[in-house]
PDB file of C-alpha atoms in Angstrom:
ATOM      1  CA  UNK A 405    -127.020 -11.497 117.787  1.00  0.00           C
ATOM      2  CA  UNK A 406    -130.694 -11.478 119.485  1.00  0.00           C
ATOM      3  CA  UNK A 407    -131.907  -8.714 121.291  1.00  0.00           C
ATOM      4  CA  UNK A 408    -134.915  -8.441 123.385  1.00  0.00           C
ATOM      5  CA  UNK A 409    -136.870  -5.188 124.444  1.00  0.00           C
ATOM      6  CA  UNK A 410    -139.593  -5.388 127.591  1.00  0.00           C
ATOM      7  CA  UNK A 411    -142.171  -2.512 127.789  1.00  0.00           C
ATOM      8  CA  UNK A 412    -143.257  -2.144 131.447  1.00  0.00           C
ATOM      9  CA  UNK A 413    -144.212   1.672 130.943  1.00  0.00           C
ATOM     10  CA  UNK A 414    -148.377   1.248 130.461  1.00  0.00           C
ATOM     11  CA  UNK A 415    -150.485   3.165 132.360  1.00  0.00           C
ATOM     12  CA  UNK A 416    -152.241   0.037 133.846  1.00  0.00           C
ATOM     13  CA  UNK A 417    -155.731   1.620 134.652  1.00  0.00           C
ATOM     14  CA  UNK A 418    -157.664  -1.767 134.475  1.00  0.00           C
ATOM     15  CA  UNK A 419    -154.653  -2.976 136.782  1.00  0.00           C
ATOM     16  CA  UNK A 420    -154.709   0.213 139.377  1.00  0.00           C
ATOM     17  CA  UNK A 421    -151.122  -0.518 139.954  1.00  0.00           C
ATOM     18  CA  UNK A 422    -148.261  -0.694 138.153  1.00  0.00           C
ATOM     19  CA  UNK A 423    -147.522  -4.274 136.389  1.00  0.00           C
ATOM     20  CA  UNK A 424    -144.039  -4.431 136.218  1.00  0.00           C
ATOM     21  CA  UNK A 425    -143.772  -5.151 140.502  1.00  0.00           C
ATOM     22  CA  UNK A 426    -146.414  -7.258 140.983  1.00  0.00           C
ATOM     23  CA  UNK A 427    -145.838 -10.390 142.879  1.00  0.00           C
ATOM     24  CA  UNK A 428    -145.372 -13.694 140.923  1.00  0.00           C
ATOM     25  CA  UNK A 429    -144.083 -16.385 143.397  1.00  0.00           C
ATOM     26  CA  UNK A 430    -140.560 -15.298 144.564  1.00  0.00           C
ATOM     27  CA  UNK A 431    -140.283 -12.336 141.637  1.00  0.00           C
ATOM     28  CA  UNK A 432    -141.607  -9.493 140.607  1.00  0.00           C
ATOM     29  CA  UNK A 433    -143.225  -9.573 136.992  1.00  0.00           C
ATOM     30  CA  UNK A 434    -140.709  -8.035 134.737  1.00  0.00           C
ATOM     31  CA  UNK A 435    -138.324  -9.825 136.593  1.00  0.00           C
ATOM     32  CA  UNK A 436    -139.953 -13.246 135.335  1.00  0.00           C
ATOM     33  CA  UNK A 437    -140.463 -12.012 132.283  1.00  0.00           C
ATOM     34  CA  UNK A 438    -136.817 -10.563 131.682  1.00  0.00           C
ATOM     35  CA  UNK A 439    -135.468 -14.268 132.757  1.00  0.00           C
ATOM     36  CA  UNK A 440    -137.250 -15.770 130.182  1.00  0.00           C
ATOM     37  CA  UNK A 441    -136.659 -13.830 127.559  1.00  0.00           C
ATOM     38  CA  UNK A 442    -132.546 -13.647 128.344  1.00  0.00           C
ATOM     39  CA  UNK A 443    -132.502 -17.900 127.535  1.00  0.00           C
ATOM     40  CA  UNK A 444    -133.244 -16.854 123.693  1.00  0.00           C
ATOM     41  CA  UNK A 445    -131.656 -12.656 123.807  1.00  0.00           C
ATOM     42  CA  UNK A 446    -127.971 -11.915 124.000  1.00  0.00           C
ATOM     43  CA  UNK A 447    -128.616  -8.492 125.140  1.00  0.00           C
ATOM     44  CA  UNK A 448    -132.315  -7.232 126.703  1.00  0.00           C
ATOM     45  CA  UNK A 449    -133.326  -3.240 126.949  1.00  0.00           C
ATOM     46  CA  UNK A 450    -136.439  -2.923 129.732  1.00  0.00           C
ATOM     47  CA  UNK A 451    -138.089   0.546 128.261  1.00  0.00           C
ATOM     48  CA  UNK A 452    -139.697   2.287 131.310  1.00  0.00           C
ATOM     49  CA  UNK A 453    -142.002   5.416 131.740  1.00  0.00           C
ATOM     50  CA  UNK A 454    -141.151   8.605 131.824  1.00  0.00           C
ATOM     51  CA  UNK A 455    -139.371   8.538 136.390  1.00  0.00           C
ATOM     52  CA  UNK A 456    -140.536   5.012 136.509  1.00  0.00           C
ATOM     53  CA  UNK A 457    -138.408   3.035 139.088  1.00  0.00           C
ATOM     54  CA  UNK A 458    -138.073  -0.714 137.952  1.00  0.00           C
ATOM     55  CA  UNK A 459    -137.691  -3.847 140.508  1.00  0.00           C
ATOM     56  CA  UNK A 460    -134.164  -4.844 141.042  1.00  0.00           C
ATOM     57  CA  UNK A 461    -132.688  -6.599 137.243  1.00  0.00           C
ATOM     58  CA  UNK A 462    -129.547  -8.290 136.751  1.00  0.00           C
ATOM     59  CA  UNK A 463    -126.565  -5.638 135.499  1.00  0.00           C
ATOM     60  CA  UNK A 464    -126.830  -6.650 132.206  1.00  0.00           C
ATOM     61  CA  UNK A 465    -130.426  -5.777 131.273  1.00  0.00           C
ATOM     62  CA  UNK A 466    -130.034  -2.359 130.267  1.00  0.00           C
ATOM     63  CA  UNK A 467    -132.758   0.033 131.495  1.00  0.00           C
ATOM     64  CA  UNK A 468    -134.126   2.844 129.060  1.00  0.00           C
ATOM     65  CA  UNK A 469    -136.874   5.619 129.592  1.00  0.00           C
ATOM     66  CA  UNK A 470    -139.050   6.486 126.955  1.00  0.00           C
ATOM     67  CA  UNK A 471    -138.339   9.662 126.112  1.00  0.00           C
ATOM     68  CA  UNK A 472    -142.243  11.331 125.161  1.00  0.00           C
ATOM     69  CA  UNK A 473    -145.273   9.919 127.731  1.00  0.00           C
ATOM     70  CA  UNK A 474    -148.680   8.776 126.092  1.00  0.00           C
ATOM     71  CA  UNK A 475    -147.421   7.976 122.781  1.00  0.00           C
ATOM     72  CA  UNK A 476    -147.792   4.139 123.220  1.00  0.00           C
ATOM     73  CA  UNK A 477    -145.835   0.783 122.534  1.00  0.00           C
ATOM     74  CA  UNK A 478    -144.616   2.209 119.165  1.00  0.00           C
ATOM     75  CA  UNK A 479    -142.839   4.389 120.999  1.00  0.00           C
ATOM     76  CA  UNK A 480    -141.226   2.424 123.413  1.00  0.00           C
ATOM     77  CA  UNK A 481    -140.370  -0.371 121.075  1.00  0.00           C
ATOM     78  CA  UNK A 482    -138.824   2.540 118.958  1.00  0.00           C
ATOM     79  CA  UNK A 483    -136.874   3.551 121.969  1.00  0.00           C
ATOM     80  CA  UNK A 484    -135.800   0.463 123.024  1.00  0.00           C
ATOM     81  CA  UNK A 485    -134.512  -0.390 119.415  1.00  0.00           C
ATOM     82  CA  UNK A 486    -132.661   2.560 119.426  1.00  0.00           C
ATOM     83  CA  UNK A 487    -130.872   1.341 122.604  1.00  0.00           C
ATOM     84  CA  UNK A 488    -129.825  -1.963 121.081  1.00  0.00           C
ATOM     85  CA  UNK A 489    -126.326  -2.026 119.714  1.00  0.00           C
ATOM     86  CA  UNK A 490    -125.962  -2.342 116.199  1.00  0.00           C
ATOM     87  CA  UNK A 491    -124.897  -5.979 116.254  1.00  0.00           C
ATOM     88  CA  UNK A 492    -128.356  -6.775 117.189  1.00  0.00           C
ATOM     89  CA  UNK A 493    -130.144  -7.837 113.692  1.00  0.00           C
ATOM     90  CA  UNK A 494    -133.297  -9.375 115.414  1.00  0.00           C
ATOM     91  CA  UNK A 495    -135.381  -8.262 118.418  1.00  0.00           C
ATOM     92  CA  UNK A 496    -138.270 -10.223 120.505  1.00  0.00           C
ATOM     93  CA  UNK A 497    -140.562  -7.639 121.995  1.00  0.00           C
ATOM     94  CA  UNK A 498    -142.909  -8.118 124.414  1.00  0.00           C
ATOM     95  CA  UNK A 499    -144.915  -6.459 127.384  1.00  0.00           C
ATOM     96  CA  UNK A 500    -144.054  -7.161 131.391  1.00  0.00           C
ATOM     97  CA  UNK A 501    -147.485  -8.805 131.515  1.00  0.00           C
ATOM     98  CA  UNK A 502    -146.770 -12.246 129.963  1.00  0.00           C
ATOM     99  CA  UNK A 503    -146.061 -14.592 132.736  1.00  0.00           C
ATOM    100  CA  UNK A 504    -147.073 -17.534 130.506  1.00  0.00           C
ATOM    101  CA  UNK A 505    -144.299 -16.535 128.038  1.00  0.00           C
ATOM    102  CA  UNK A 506    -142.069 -19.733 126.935  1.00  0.00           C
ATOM    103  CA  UNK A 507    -138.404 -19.134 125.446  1.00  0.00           C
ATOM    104  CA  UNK A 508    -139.470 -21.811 122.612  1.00  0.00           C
ATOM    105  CA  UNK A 509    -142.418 -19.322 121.458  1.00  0.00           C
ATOM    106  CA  UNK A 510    -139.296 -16.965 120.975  1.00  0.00           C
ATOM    107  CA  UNK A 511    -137.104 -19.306 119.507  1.00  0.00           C
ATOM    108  CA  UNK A 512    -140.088 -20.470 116.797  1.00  0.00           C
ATOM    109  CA  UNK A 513    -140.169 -17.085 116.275  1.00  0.00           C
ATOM    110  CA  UNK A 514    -137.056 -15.837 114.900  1.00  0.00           C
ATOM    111  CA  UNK A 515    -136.678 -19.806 112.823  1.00  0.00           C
ATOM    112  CA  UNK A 516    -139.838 -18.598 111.031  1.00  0.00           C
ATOM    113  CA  UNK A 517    -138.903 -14.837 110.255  1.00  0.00           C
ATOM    114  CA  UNK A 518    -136.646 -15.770 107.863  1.00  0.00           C
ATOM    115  CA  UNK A 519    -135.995 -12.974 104.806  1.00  0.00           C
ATOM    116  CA  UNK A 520    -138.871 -11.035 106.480  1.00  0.00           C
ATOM    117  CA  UNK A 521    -138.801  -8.107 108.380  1.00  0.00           C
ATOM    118  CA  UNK A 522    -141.454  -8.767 111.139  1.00  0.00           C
ATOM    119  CA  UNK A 523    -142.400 -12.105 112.105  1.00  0.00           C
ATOM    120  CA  UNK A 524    -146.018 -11.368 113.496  1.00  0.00           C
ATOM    121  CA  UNK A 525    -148.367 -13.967 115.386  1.00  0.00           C
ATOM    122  CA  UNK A 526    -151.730 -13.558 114.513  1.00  0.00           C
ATOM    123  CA  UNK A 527    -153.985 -15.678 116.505  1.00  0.00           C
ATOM    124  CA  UNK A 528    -157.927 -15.687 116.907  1.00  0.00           C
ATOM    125  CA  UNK A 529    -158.601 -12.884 114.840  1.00  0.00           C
ATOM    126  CA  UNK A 530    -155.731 -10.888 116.260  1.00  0.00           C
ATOM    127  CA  UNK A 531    -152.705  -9.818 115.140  1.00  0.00           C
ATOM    128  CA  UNK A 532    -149.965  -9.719 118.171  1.00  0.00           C
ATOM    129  CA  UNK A 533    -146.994  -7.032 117.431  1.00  0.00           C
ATOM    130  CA  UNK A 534    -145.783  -7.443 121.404  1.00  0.00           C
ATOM    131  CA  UNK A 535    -144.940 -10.992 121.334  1.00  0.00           C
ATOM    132  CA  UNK A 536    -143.199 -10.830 117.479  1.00  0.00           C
ATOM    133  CA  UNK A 537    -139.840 -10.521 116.391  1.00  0.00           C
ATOM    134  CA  UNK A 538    -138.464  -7.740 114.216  1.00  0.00           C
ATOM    135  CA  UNK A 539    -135.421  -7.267 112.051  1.00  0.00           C
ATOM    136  CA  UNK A 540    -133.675  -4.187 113.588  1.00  0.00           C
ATOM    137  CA  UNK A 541    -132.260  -2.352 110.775  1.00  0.00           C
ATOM    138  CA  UNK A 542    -135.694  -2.341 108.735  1.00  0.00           C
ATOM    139  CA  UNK A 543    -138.193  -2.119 111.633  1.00  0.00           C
ATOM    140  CA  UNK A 544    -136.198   1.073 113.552  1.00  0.00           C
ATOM    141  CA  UNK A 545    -136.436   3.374 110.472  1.00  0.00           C
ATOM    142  CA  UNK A 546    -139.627   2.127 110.157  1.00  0.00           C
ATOM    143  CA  UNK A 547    -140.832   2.907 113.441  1.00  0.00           C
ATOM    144  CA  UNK A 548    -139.295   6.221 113.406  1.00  0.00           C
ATOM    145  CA  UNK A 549    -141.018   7.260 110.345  1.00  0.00           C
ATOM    146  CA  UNK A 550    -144.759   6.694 111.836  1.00  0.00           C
ATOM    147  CA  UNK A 551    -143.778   8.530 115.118  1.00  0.00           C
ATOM    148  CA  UNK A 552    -143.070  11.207 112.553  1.00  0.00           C
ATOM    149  CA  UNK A 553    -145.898  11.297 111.046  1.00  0.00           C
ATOM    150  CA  UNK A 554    -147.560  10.908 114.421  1.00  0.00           C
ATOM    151  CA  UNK A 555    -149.301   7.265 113.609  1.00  0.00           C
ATOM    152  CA  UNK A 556    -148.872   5.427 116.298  1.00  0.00           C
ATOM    153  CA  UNK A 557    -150.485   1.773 116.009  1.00  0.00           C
ATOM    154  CA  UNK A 558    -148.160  -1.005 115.969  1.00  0.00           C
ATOM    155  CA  UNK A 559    -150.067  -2.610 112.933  1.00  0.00           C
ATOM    156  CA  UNK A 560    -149.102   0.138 110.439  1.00  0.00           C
ATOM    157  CA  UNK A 561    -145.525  -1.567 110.413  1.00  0.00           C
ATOM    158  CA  UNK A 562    -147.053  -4.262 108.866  1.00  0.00           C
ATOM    159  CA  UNK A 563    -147.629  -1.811 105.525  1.00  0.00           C
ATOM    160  CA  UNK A 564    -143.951  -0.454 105.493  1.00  0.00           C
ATOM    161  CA  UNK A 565    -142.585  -3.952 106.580  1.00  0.00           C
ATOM    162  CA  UNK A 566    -141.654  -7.230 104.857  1.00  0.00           C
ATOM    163  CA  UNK A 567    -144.073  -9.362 107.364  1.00  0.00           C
ATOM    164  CA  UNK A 568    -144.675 -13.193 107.735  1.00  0.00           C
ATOM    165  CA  UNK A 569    -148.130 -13.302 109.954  1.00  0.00           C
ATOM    166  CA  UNK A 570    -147.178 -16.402 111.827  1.00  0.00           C
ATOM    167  CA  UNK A 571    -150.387 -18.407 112.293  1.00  0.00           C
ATOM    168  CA  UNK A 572    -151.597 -19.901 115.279  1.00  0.00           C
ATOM    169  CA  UNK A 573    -150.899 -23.819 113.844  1.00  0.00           C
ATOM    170  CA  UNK A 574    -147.334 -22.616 113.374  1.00  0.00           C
ATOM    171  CA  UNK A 575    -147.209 -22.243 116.963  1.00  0.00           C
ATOM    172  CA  UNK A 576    -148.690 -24.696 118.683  1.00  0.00           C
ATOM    173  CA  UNK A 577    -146.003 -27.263 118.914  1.00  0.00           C
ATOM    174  CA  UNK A 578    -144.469 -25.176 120.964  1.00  0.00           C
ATOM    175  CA  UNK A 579    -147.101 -23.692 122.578  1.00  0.00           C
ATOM    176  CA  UNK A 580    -150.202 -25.858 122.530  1.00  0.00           C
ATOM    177  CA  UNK A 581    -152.463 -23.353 124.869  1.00  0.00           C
ATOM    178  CA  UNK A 582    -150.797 -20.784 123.042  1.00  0.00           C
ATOM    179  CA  UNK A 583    -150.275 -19.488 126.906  1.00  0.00           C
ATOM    180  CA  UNK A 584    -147.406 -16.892 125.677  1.00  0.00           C
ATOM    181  CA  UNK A 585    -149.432 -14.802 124.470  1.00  0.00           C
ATOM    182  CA  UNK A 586    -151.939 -14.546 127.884  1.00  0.00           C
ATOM    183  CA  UNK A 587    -151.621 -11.208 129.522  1.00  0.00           C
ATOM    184  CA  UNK A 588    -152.761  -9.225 132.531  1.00  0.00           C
ATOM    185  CA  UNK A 589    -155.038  -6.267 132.233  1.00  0.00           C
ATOM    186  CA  UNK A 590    -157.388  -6.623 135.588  1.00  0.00           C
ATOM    187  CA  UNK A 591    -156.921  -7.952 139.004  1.00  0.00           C
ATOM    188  CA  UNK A 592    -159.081 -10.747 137.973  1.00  0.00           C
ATOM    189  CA  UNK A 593    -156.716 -11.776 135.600  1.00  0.00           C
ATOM    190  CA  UNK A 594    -153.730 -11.679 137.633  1.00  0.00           C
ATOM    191  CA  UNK A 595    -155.385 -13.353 140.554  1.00  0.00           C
ATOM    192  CA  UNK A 596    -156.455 -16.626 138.024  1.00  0.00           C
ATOM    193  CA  UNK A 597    -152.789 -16.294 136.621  1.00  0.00           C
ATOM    194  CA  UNK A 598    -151.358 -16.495 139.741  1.00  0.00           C
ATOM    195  CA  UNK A 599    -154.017 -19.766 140.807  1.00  0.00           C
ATOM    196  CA  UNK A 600    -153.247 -21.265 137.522  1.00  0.00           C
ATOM    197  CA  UNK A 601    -149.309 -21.243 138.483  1.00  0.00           C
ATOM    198  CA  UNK A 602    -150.005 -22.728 141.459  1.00  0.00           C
ATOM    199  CA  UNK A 603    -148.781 -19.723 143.594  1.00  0.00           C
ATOM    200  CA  UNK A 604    -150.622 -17.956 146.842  1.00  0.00           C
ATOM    201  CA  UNK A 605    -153.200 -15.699 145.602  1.00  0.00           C
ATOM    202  CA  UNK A 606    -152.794 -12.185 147.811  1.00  0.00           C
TER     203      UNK A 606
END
C-alpha cells in the first residue's frame, strides 16, 4: 500500500494568501496537486492548519488538522502519518505548491527507496524532504521523537533514518527539468507558473 500526505497549512507570507485555493486553470492548487499524487497513492491525508477550510476534494482524500500551529512541516508530516492506516508501509509527501509535480517523479521514488527508510532527492545543493518518500513504520517514531525533543527540521530524520539521497541524475529520466520539485513562494512565481502552463494569468 502507498500513501500520500499534502501539507497546505504554511503561513504563506511571501504569497499573502493562502496557497492551497489559488487558481490553476479549472482547479484550485491542492486540488491539482491531490490528483496527481492519487495516480501513484492508494490512500492520500491533506494535513491543514489549525480552522483551515480546504477547496472542495474528492471523499476519499481524508482531511486532517494539525494539531499544534507554528511547529512546521515536521509536524504536519507527523500528523498526517499518524492518520494513515497501518497498511500504508510507504508515504510520498509533498507541499500544495508543486504544480509541476509528475506521478513518475513519485513512482522513481519509491523503485529507488528500496531497504531504506527515506528516499530523499537532493538536487543543486539541496536536500528536498517534501517531495521524498518515507517508510511509515520507521519515519513516524522517528518524527515523533524530534517533536519531543522539540527539533523540528525535516533534515534531522536523515540522522535517525536509513536514507538513500536520491541524486538529481537519478531523476532526470523522468523528470528532465526536474520541474517536480518547482514551487510557489511569491506572486511572481505563481504568475510565471501559471504563463508557463499556458493558463490566463489573473
Amino acid at each position: 500500500m502507498r500513501g500520500a500526505v499534502v501539507l497546505c497549512g504554511g503561513e504563506s507570507r511571501r504569497m499573502g494568501q493562502p496557497k492551497a485555493g489559488l487558481a490553476f486553470g479549472p482547479e484550485r492548487l491542492l486540488q491539482r496537486v491531490v490528483r496527481i499524487v492519487s495516480e501513484q497513492a492508494n490512500v492520500i491525508v491533506v494535513v491543514a492548519a489549525p480552522g483551515q477550510v480546504c477547496p472542495p476534494l474528492p471523499d476519499s482524500v481524508r482531511i486532517v488538522h494539525d494539531p499544534v500551529s507554528g511547529r512546521g512541516p515536521l509536524q504536519g508530516l507527523a500528523a498526517g502519518l499518524t492518520a494513515l492506516p497501518c497498511s500504508v508501509e510507504f508515504v510520498f509527501a509533498t507541499a500544495t505548491d508543486t504544480p509541476f509535480l509528475r506521478p513518475a517523479w513519485i513512482k522513481r521514488l519509491h523503485e529507488l527507496i528500496g531497504v531504506n527508510d527515506l528516499a530523499l532527492p537532493f538536487v543543486d545543493g539541496f536536500h528536498h524532504p517534501l517531495s521524498a518518500v518515507y517508510r511509515r513504520a520507521t519515519s513516524l517514531p522517528a518524527m515523533e521523537k524530534l517533536l519531543r525533543q522539540n527539533q523540528f527540521r525535516l533534515l534531522n530524520l536523515m540522522d535517525l533514518l536509513q536514507t538513500h539521497v536520491v541524486e538529481s541524475e537519478e531523476l532526470r529520466h523522468v523528470d528532465p527539468e526536474l520541474a517536480s520539485l518547482r514551487n510557489l513562494n511569491t506572486p511572481e512565481e505563481y504568475a510565471k507558473a501559471l504563463s508557463d502552463a499556458g493558463l490566463p494569468v489573473p
